[in-house]
Short mmCIF file of C-alpha atoms in Angstrom, two decimals:
data_model
loop_
_atom_site.label_atom_id
_atom_site.label_comp_id
_atom_site.label_asym_id
_atom_site.label_seq_id
_atom_site.Cartn_x
_atom_site.Cartn_y
_atom_site.Cartn_z
CA MET A 230 209.82 -38.23 39.33
CA ARG A 231 207.28 -37.06 36.72
CA PHE A 232 207.09 -40.61 35.40
CA ILE A 233 206.25 -41.98 38.85
CA PHE A 234 203.53 -39.33 39.31
CA LEU A 235 201.96 -40.30 35.98
CA LEU A 236 201.93 -43.93 37.06
CA LEU A 237 200.24 -43.03 40.34
CA LEU A 238 197.68 -40.67 38.76
CA PRO A 239 195.06 -43.41 37.99
CA VAL A 240 195.39 -44.70 41.54
CA LEU A 241 194.97 -41.24 43.00
CA TRP A 242 191.97 -40.59 40.71
CA SER A 243 190.38 -43.89 41.72
CA SER A 244 190.93 -43.10 45.42
CA ALA A 245 189.28 -39.72 44.96
CA LEU A 246 186.26 -41.36 43.36
CA TRP A 247 185.88 -43.94 46.10
CA ALA A 248 186.13 -41.15 48.68
CA GLN A 249 182.90 -39.59 47.39
CA THR A 250 179.93 -39.67 49.75
CA MET A 251 176.34 -38.46 49.46
CA THR A 252 173.66 -38.04 52.10
CA PHE A 253 170.08 -36.78 51.98
CA SER A 254 169.66 -33.19 53.18
CA SER A 255 166.13 -31.86 52.52
CA VAL A 256 163.12 -31.93 50.22
CA THR A 257 160.37 -29.53 49.11
CA GLY A 258 157.20 -30.15 47.13
CA ASN A 259 156.27 -33.18 49.22
CA SER A 260 153.43 -34.01 51.62
CA GLY A 261 155.40 -36.04 54.16
CA LEU A 262 158.85 -37.41 54.92
CA THR A 263 160.42 -40.24 56.87
CA ASN A 264 164.17 -40.09 57.34
CA ASP A 265 165.46 -42.65 59.82
CA THR A 266 167.57 -45.79 60.02
CA GLY A 267 165.15 -47.45 57.59
CA GLY A 268 166.06 -44.96 54.87
CA VAL A 269 164.52 -41.91 53.25
CA GLU A 270 160.87 -42.11 52.17
CA ILE A 271 159.15 -39.15 50.51
CA PHE A 272 155.33 -39.08 50.49
CA GLY A 273 152.86 -37.49 48.12
CA GLY A 274 149.34 -37.01 49.50
CA LEU A 275 146.34 -37.00 47.16
CA ALA A 276 143.30 -36.46 49.41
CA GLY A 277 140.85 -33.83 48.22
CA PRO A 278 140.73 -31.83 44.97
CA PRO A 279 144.03 -31.02 43.20
CA CYS A 280 145.54 -27.62 42.49
CA SER A 281 145.76 -26.64 38.83
CA SER A 282 149.14 -24.94 39.08
CA GLY A 283 151.65 -23.40 41.43
CA SER A 284 155.17 -23.81 42.73
CA GLY A 285 154.33 -25.49 46.03
CA THR A 286 151.92 -27.91 47.62
CA CYS A 287 148.36 -26.69 48.13
CA ASN A 288 146.10 -26.62 51.18
CA ASN A 289 142.62 -27.82 50.19
CA CYS A 290 141.55 -28.11 53.85
CA ALA A 291 141.23 -24.34 54.13
CA SER A 292 138.87 -23.86 51.17
CA ASN A 293 135.68 -22.00 52.02
CA PRO A 294 133.37 -23.56 51.15
CA ILE A 295 135.09 -26.94 51.18
CA PRO A 296 134.40 -28.80 47.90
CA ALA A 297 131.79 -31.56 48.08
CA CYS A 298 132.99 -35.15 47.98
CA THR A 299 131.63 -38.54 46.98
CA ASN A 300 130.75 -40.82 49.90
CA GLY A 301 131.07 -37.88 52.25
CA THR A 302 129.27 -34.72 53.26
CA THR A 303 130.68 -31.20 53.14
CA PRO A 304 132.52 -30.06 55.21
CA LEU A 305 133.63 -33.54 56.30
CA CYS A 306 135.65 -34.35 53.19
CA ALA A 307 139.16 -35.82 53.22
CA CYS A 308 141.75 -33.15 52.48
CA ASN A 309 145.47 -32.36 52.68
CA THR A 310 147.25 -29.22 53.81
CA ASN A 311 150.22 -30.12 51.57
CA ARG A 312 148.65 -31.83 48.57
CA ILE A 313 150.70 -32.70 45.50
CA TYR A 314 149.58 -32.43 41.86
CA ASN A 315 150.91 -33.31 38.38
CA ASN A 316 153.09 -30.30 37.57
CA LEU A 317 154.35 -29.72 41.12
CA PRO A 318 158.17 -29.98 41.21
CA LEU A 319 159.67 -32.30 43.81
CA THR A 320 163.05 -30.82 44.75
CA ILE A 321 165.62 -32.92 46.62
CA THR A 322 168.82 -31.50 48.10
CA VAL A 323 171.81 -33.61 49.11
CA THR A 324 175.14 -33.13 50.83
CA LYS A 325 178.13 -34.69 49.13
CA THR A 326 181.89 -34.81 49.35
CA GLY A 327 183.95 -35.26 46.22
CA GLY A 328 182.64 -35.30 42.67
CA ALA A 329 181.95 -32.14 40.71
CA GLY A 330 179.15 -33.36 38.43
CA ASN A 331 175.51 -32.32 38.55
CA LEU A 332 172.99 -34.69 40.06
CA ALA A 333 171.10 -37.20 37.93
CA ALA A 334 168.45 -39.76 38.83
CA GLN A 335 167.22 -43.13 37.62
CA TYR A 336 164.79 -45.84 38.72
CA THR A 337 164.20 -49.49 37.91
CA ALA A 338 160.81 -50.73 36.69
CA ASN A 339 160.02 -54.19 35.30
CA GLY A 340 163.70 -55.03 35.43
CA ASN A 341 164.72 -52.05 33.28
CA THR A 342 166.67 -49.05 34.52
CA GLN A 343 165.27 -45.77 33.26
CA LYS A 344 166.47 -42.23 33.76
CA LEU A 345 164.32 -39.42 35.12
CA THR A 346 164.07 -36.26 33.04
CA LEU A 347 164.83 -33.48 35.49
CA SER A 348 163.40 -29.96 35.48
CA THR A 349 166.49 -28.49 37.11
CA THR A 350 169.73 -29.92 38.43
CA SER A 351 172.91 -28.79 40.11
CA SER A 352 175.74 -30.43 42.02
CA THR A 353 173.61 -30.60 45.20
CA SER A 354 169.92 -30.51 44.17
CA LEU A 355 167.49 -31.69 41.51
CA SER A 356 163.83 -31.17 40.63
CA VAL A 357 161.44 -33.56 38.92
CA PRO A 358 157.69 -33.07 38.30
CA TRP A 359 155.41 -35.38 40.29
CA LEU A 360 153.71 -36.41 37.03
CA GLN A 361 156.84 -38.26 35.92
CA LEU A 362 157.09 -40.03 39.28
CA CYS A 363 153.40 -41.00 39.23
CA VAL A 364 153.80 -42.45 35.72
CA ALA A 365 156.86 -44.38 36.91
CA MET A 366 154.63 -45.87 39.62
CA GLY A 367 152.13 -47.19 37.06
CA ARG A 368 149.61 -44.33 36.77
CA THR A 369 148.74 -42.25 33.74
CA SER A 370 148.83 -39.21 36.04
CA CYS A 371 148.86 -38.46 39.75
CA GLU A 372 145.07 -38.06 39.62
CA ASP A 373 144.57 -41.55 38.20
CA ASP A 374 143.12 -44.00 40.73
CA ALA A 375 145.19 -46.95 39.48
CA THR A 376 147.13 -49.08 41.93
CA THR A 377 150.60 -47.64 42.43
CA LEU A 378 153.84 -49.57 42.51
CA PRO A 379 156.68 -48.95 44.97
CA LEU A 380 159.28 -46.60 43.54
CA THR A 381 162.93 -46.28 44.53
CA VAL A 382 164.83 -43.43 42.90
CA LYS A 383 168.61 -43.57 42.81
CA ILE A 384 170.17 -40.11 42.88
CA PHE A 385 173.83 -39.89 41.85
CA SER A 386 176.60 -37.45 41.03
CA ASP A 387 176.92 -37.65 37.24
CA ASP A 388 180.63 -36.80 37.12
CA ASN A 389 181.20 -38.10 33.59
CA ALA A 390 177.93 -36.56 32.28
CA ASP A 391 176.65 -39.80 30.72
CA GLU A 392 173.32 -39.71 32.65
CA ALA A 393 173.99 -43.19 34.00
CA LEU A 394 175.41 -44.32 37.32
CA SER A 395 179.07 -45.26 36.82
CA THR A 396 181.53 -46.97 39.12
CA GLY A 397 182.80 -44.62 41.79
CA GLU A 398 180.03 -42.03 41.48
CA ALA A 399 178.38 -41.25 44.80
CA SER A 400 174.67 -42.13 45.11
CA ILE A 401 171.76 -42.50 47.50
CA ASP A 402 168.40 -44.29 47.30
CA VAL A 403 165.18 -42.40 47.97
CA ASN A 404 161.81 -44.18 48.21
CA VAL A 405 158.80 -42.30 46.81
CA THR A 406 155.28 -43.27 47.96
CA LEU A 407 151.81 -42.04 47.01
CA ARG A 408 148.98 -42.06 49.54
CA ASP A 409 145.57 -41.84 47.86
CA PRO A 410 142.55 -42.42 50.14
CA GLY A 411 140.15 -42.17 47.18
CA ASP A 412 136.47 -41.59 47.92
CA ASP A 413 136.15 -44.16 50.70
CA TYR A 414 137.86 -42.39 53.60
CA HIS A 415 135.99 -39.14 54.16
CA VAL A 416 133.89 -40.10 57.18
CA PHE A 417 134.38 -43.06 59.49
CA GLY A 418 131.82 -45.77 58.83
CA ARG A 419 130.32 -44.21 55.68
CA ILE A 420 132.20 -46.72 53.51
CA ASN A 421 135.17 -48.03 55.50
CA SER A 422 135.26 -48.56 59.25
CA ASP A 423 138.97 -48.69 59.96
CA GLY A 424 140.34 -45.92 62.12
CA VAL A 425 139.16 -44.31 65.35
CA ASN A 426 135.56 -45.19 66.22
CA GLY A 427 135.15 -43.57 69.61
CA PHE A 428 136.50 -41.11 72.14
CA ALA A 429 135.37 -39.31 75.29
CA PRO A 430 136.48 -35.76 76.18
CA TYR A 431 137.03 -35.30 79.92
CA PRO A 432 137.29 -31.80 81.45
CA GLY A 433 140.52 -30.43 82.86
CA ASP A 434 141.69 -27.00 83.96
CA SER A 435 141.52 -24.87 80.78
CA LYS A 436 141.84 -28.07 78.77
CA ILE A 437 140.22 -31.40 78.03
CA TYR A 438 141.71 -34.87 78.18
CA MET A 439 140.96 -37.23 75.27
CA GLU A 440 140.04 -40.56 76.84
CA ASN A 441 138.79 -43.96 75.64
CA VAL A 442 140.13 -43.41 72.12
CA ASP A 443 139.20 -46.71 70.48
CA ALA A 444 140.21 -47.98 67.05
CA SER A 445 139.13 -50.76 64.71
CA GLY A 446 140.64 -52.56 61.76
CA SER A 447 144.41 -52.67 61.34
CA PHE A 448 145.04 -49.34 63.05
CA PRO A 449 147.34 -47.41 62.70
CA THR A 450 147.57 -48.63 59.09
CA LEU A 451 144.40 -48.02 57.07
CA SER A 452 143.32 -50.17 54.13
CA TYR A 453 144.57 -47.76 51.43
CA GLY A 454 148.08 -47.99 52.96
CA GLY A 455 148.25 -44.78 54.96
CA GLU A 456 149.85 -45.09 58.37
CA ILE A 457 148.23 -42.80 60.92
CA LYS A 458 150.68 -40.47 62.64
CA SER A 459 148.38 -38.15 64.57
CA MET A 460 144.80 -37.44 65.51
CA ARG A 461 143.46 -33.96 64.72
CA VAL A 462 140.94 -32.52 67.18
CA TYR A 463 138.51 -29.90 65.86
CA VAL A 464 136.98 -27.64 68.51
CA SER A 465 133.88 -25.46 68.53
CA ASP A 466 132.24 -23.37 71.24
CA THR A 467 128.85 -23.34 69.47
CA SER A 468 127.92 -26.85 68.24
CA LEU A 469 129.37 -30.10 66.93
CA SER A 470 128.43 -29.20 63.35
CA ASP A 471 130.85 -26.27 63.63
CA ALA A 472 133.76 -28.45 64.80
CA THR A 473 135.03 -28.99 61.24
CA PRO A 474 137.84 -27.78 58.93
CA GLY A 475 137.59 -24.36 57.31
CA ASP A 476 138.00 -20.70 58.09
CA ASN A 477 136.72 -18.80 61.14
CA LYS A 478 136.90 -21.84 63.43
CA LEU A 479 138.71 -22.40 66.71
CA GLU A 480 142.21 -23.70 66.07
CA SER A 481 142.49 -27.48 65.75
CA GLN A 482 145.17 -29.42 67.61
CA ASP A 483 147.12 -32.50 66.54
CA LEU A 484 147.80 -35.29 69.06
CA PRO A 485 150.61 -37.69 68.02
CA VAL A 486 149.71 -41.39 67.84
CA ALA A 487 152.06 -44.05 69.19
CA GLY A 488 151.78 -47.83 69.06
CA GLU A 489 149.21 -50.21 67.70
CA GLY A 490 146.05 -51.93 68.91
CA THR A 491 142.37 -51.35 69.44
CA GLU A 492 142.98 -48.73 72.12
CA VAL A 493 144.83 -45.77 70.64
CA ASP A 494 147.95 -44.71 72.49
CA LEU A 495 148.36 -40.93 72.33
CA THR A 496 151.76 -39.55 73.34
CA ASN A 497 149.90 -36.39 74.34
CA SER A 498 146.17 -36.58 75.00
CA ILE A 499 145.48 -33.03 76.16
CA VAL A 500 143.77 -30.28 74.15
CA ASP A 501 144.61 -27.03 75.90
CA GLY A 502 144.11 -23.29 75.56
CA LEU A 503 140.42 -23.55 76.45
CA GLU A 504 138.33 -21.36 78.75
CA ASN A 505 136.99 -22.68 82.03
CA GLY A 506 133.19 -22.72 82.24
CA GLN A 507 132.74 -22.72 78.46
CA LEU A 508 131.02 -25.68 76.79
CA TYR A 509 133.09 -27.05 73.89
CA PHE A 510 132.31 -29.63 71.20
CA PHE A 511 134.93 -31.94 69.71
CA ARG A 512 135.27 -33.89 66.45
CA ILE A 513 138.36 -35.81 65.36
CA ALA A 514 140.04 -36.82 62.13
CA LEU A 515 143.16 -38.87 61.36
CA ILE A 516 146.34 -37.71 59.64
CA ASP A 517 148.48 -40.23 57.77
CA ASP A 518 152.18 -40.16 56.86
CA ALA A 519 151.40 -38.16 53.70
CA GLY A 520 149.42 -35.50 55.55
CA ASN A 521 146.03 -36.75 54.34
CA VAL A 522 143.23 -35.77 56.75
CA VAL A 523 140.80 -38.71 56.69
CA GLN A 524 138.08 -40.58 58.61
CA PHE A 525 136.27 -37.74 60.36
CA PHE A 526 134.40 -38.93 63.47
CA PRO A 527 131.59 -38.62 64.34
CA ASP A 528 129.59 -38.10 61.16
CA LEU A 529 127.39 -35.03 60.71
CA VAL A 530 124.37 -37.28 61.33
CA LEU A 531 124.64 -39.21 64.59
CA GLU A 532 123.04 -42.61 65.09
CA ASP A 533 121.40 -41.41 68.30
CA ALA A 534 118.79 -38.73 67.51
CA ALA A 535 118.86 -37.38 71.07
CA ALA A 536 122.64 -37.09 70.98
CA GLU A 537 122.49 -35.35 67.61
CA LEU A 538 120.05 -32.81 69.01
CA ALA A 539 122.24 -32.28 72.08
CA CYS A 540 125.38 -31.88 69.98
CA ASN A 541 123.82 -29.19 67.84
CA GLY A 542 122.56 -26.59 70.25
CA ASN A 543 120.10 -28.16 72.71
CA PRO A 544 121.50 -27.31 76.16
CA SER A 545 118.97 -29.49 77.99
CA ALA A 546 120.63 -32.73 76.82
CA GLU A 547 124.18 -34.03 77.02
CA CYS A 548 126.36 -34.37 73.93
CA PRO A 549 128.83 -37.28 74.27
CA TYR A 550 131.42 -35.27 72.31
CA SER A 551 131.33 -32.17 74.51
CA ALA A 552 132.93 -31.10 77.76
CA THR A 553 133.28 -28.00 79.91
CA PRO A 554 136.76 -27.30 81.33
CA ASP A 555 136.81 -26.77 85.07
CA GLU A 556 139.50 -25.51 87.43
CA VAL A 557 138.79 -28.22 90.03
CA LEU A 558 137.60 -31.32 88.19
CA GLY A 559 140.17 -32.43 85.70
CA LEU A 560 143.70 -33.44 84.82
CA LEU A 561 146.25 -30.64 84.83
CA SER A 562 149.13 -31.24 82.42
CA GLU A 563 151.56 -29.06 84.38
CA ASP A 564 150.14 -29.88 87.85
CA PHE A 565 149.68 -33.65 87.73
CA ASN A 566 151.31 -33.95 91.16
CA CYS A 567 148.23 -32.33 92.71
CA PHE A 568 146.48 -35.70 92.60
CA ILE A 569 146.99 -38.41 95.17
CA ALA A 570 147.18 -41.37 92.75
CA THR A 571 149.61 -39.55 90.46
CA ALA A 572 151.78 -38.54 93.40
CA ALA A 573 151.84 -42.15 94.60
CA PHE A 574 152.87 -43.62 91.25
CA GLY A 575 155.27 -40.78 90.50
CA THR A 576 154.12 -40.13 86.93
CA PRO A 577 150.80 -39.18 85.27
CA PHE A 578 151.44 -41.75 82.56
CA ALA A 579 151.64 -44.89 84.70
CA PRO A 580 149.50 -47.67 83.17
CA GLU A 581 147.69 -48.11 86.50
CA LEU A 582 146.51 -44.49 86.35
CA LYS A 583 145.21 -45.03 82.84
CA VAL A 584 142.98 -47.82 84.18
CA LEU A 585 141.79 -45.66 87.09
CA ARG A 586 140.98 -42.74 84.75
CA GLU A 587 139.06 -45.07 82.45
CA PHE A 588 137.15 -46.46 85.46
CA ARG A 589 136.29 -42.89 86.46
CA SER A 590 135.05 -41.98 82.94
CA LYS A 591 133.17 -45.18 82.10
CA ILE A 592 131.70 -46.05 85.49
CA LEU A 593 132.03 -43.47 88.27
CA GLN A 594 130.75 -40.56 86.18
CA HIS A 595 127.53 -42.46 85.41
CA HIS A 596 126.46 -42.83 89.05
CA ASN A 597 125.50 -40.12 91.54
CA TRP A 598 127.68 -41.66 94.21
CA GLY A 599 130.54 -41.80 91.71
CA VAL A 600 130.21 -38.09 90.87
CA TRP A 601 130.15 -37.34 94.61
CA PHE A 602 133.34 -39.36 95.09
CA ILE A 603 135.11 -37.60 92.18
CA LYS A 604 134.27 -34.12 93.48
CA HIS A 605 135.48 -34.88 97.00
CA TYR A 606 138.60 -36.65 95.71
CA TYR A 607 139.59 -33.58 93.69
CA LYS A 608 138.84 -31.34 96.66
CA ILE A 609 141.25 -33.06 99.06
CA SER A 610 143.93 -34.03 96.49
CA PRO A 611 145.71 -30.64 96.25
CA LYS A 612 146.30 -30.71 100.01
CA LEU A 613 147.57 -34.27 100.31
CA ALA A 614 149.35 -34.94 97.01
CA PRO A 615 152.43 -32.69 97.52
CA PHE A 616 152.89 -34.14 101.01
CA ILE A 617 152.84 -37.68 99.56
CA PHE A 618 155.00 -36.89 96.54
CA ASP A 619 157.98 -35.65 98.56
CA LYS A 620 158.23 -38.76 100.73
CA PRO A 621 159.23 -42.01 98.94
CA TRP A 622 158.20 -44.23 101.86
CA LEU A 623 154.75 -42.64 101.99
CA ARG A 624 154.39 -42.90 98.21
CA ALA A 625 155.08 -46.63 98.45
CA THR A 626 152.53 -46.99 101.25
CA VAL A 627 149.80 -45.13 99.37
CA ARG A 628 150.63 -47.02 96.20
CA ALA A 629 150.17 -50.31 98.03
CA GLY A 630 146.83 -49.07 99.36
CA LEU A 631 145.70 -48.17 95.85
CA TRP A 632 146.31 -51.64 94.41
CA PRO A 633 142.96 -53.06 95.59
CA PHE A 634 141.19 -50.10 93.94
CA TYR A 635 143.19 -50.70 90.76
CA GLY A 636 142.25 -54.41 90.79
CA PHE A 637 138.57 -53.61 91.27
CA ALA A 638 138.69 -51.01 88.47
CA LYS A 639 140.37 -53.51 86.15
CA LEU A 640 137.75 -56.16 86.93
CA SER A 641 134.92 -53.67 86.38
CA LEU A 642 136.24 -52.57 83.00
CA THR A 643 136.85 -56.16 81.88
CA TYR A 644 133.81 -57.99 83.23
CA GLY A 645 131.37 -55.20 84.14
CA PHE A 646 130.79 -53.28 87.35
CA ALA A 647 128.05 -55.62 88.66
CA ASN A 648 130.19 -58.73 88.19
CA ALA A 649 133.19 -57.04 89.82
CA LEU A 650 131.01 -55.99 92.75
CA MET A 651 129.76 -59.57 93.13
CA ALA A 652 133.32 -60.85 93.07
CA LEU A 653 134.37 -58.28 95.67
CA THR A 654 131.39 -59.21 97.86
CA GLY A 655 132.40 -62.86 97.57
CA VAL A 656 135.96 -62.06 98.64
CA PHE A 657 134.73 -60.09 101.65
CA ALA A 658 132.38 -62.94 102.53
CA LEU A 659 135.24 -65.46 102.40
CA VAL A 660 137.43 -63.20 104.52
CA ALA A 661 134.60 -62.75 107.05
CA VAL A 662 134.02 -66.50 107.23
CA GLY A 663 137.73 -67.09 107.66
CA ILE A 664 138.01 -64.55 110.49
CA ALA A 665 134.89 -65.94 112.21
CA HIS A 666 136.31 -69.46 111.95
CA LEU A 667 139.63 -68.29 113.41
CA PHE A 668 137.94 -66.60 116.37
CA LYS A 669 135.77 -69.70 116.92
CA ARG A 670 138.83 -71.95 117.08
CA ARG A 671 140.59 -69.63 119.52
CA HIS A 672 137.47 -69.44 121.70
CA ALA A 673 137.17 -73.23 121.71
CA ARG A 674 140.82 -73.58 122.83
CA ALA A 675 140.26 -71.06 125.61
#
C-alpha cells in the first residue's frame, strides 16, 4: 500500500500544482485602473509637478498657489489628484488557490525576460517602486519625457523560490501604462486643440444642464495617449477667473463621458446643488484614464473681449459660460416628467429630445419670440405632462404631433434656421396649392 502511494505521489503533486489559480484583487499607489474582460491595466499619471517622497500618490491639484507651468497660465495647469513619482511603491494584491510561495514578478523587454526587484512580497501581495517600472518602459526615470514602451508584468507564485516562472506555478498578467501629457495639454488651444472646445450651460431648478459639448481631434483619445473618462466642471459664484482648481472654491463635479465623436456624449450632464437666482460661472477640464486633469476650457484670456469682460464681473453683459438656475425654466433631473415632450417620449434621454433641447439653446433662446415660447411652454408643462404620461394612447398621439417640430428643429440645426423656414414655407405652399387644386376639381365636377 505504501509503495502504491509513493508511486502516486508525483501525480498527486502535479495535480495540486495544476489546480493553482490566481486572480487580481486590488492595487494601491496607482493613478487609475481598468479591470474588465480585456484584462487588468494599471495607470500612472504624471501631470503636474512630482512629489519628492511619501507612501502614497500626491494631489498637486490642491496646491495653493498652484505651481506655474510651461505653455499654460496659473491656475490653469494640468494636474493629478493621484500623481505617481519615482520612489512611490506600487502594491498589487492577488487572490490565489494552491501554492504556498511568495509572489514574484518578471517582464519581457527586447525579447529578454527580466525579473523585477521587489520592495516587499508575500504570498498574496507585492510592492515595486514606480522608478523600476518606468525604467523597464524605456525611461531613465518617471520624470523623463522619453517615449514609453508598453509593459506587461507577469506576477506568479514562486513556489520553488527560484525567482522564475516554472511549470505549474499560478500567474497573472498585469499591463502597466504611463500617461504623461507633458507641457502641451494645460489649456485647450494653447498648444494642442484636441479635446472639448465648447459647451453651453443651461439653467435648471437648482442645477444647470451642460449642453452643446463639442469636441475636436480624436476625442476621447488625446494625442499623448490619454483616453478621456470624464469632464470636470469647475463652478464659481463670483467670476469665471475663480472657476479653477485650488482651495476655497465651490466644489467641482465630474460628468462621465461615454462614446466617441465630435459631440460629446455625457452619461450625466447635470451639475446640481446650486442655488436658484444665483449667477454661476463654469469652466471645464478633462480627466483621462490615469486621473490627469488636462485641457482646461476656456482659457483665462477669451478671444472675445466683451465676453471676457462679462465673464469677470461685468453684470451688464452676458458671459457665454454662465447661467442662473431657475425653478421654472430648466430641466429637472428628478422631475423630467413635468415636461410635455419628455412625457410623450417616455424618457428624458430620447435622442429626439436632445435635438429639441439643442434647438431651444442654439436658436429659440436667441430670439424674443423664442424666449416667449420657452417661458409659456414651461408654464403649462407641469399641468399637462403628468396627464399625458399616464396614458399610453395619449403619449403616442402627442409624440406623433411632435414629429413635425422635431423635423423642423433638425433641419434648422443642420442647414440653418432661415433655410429651414424657407423649406417649411415651400412645403406649406405646395400643400396650399394642392388643396386649392383639389377644391377646384371638385367645384368643376359639381
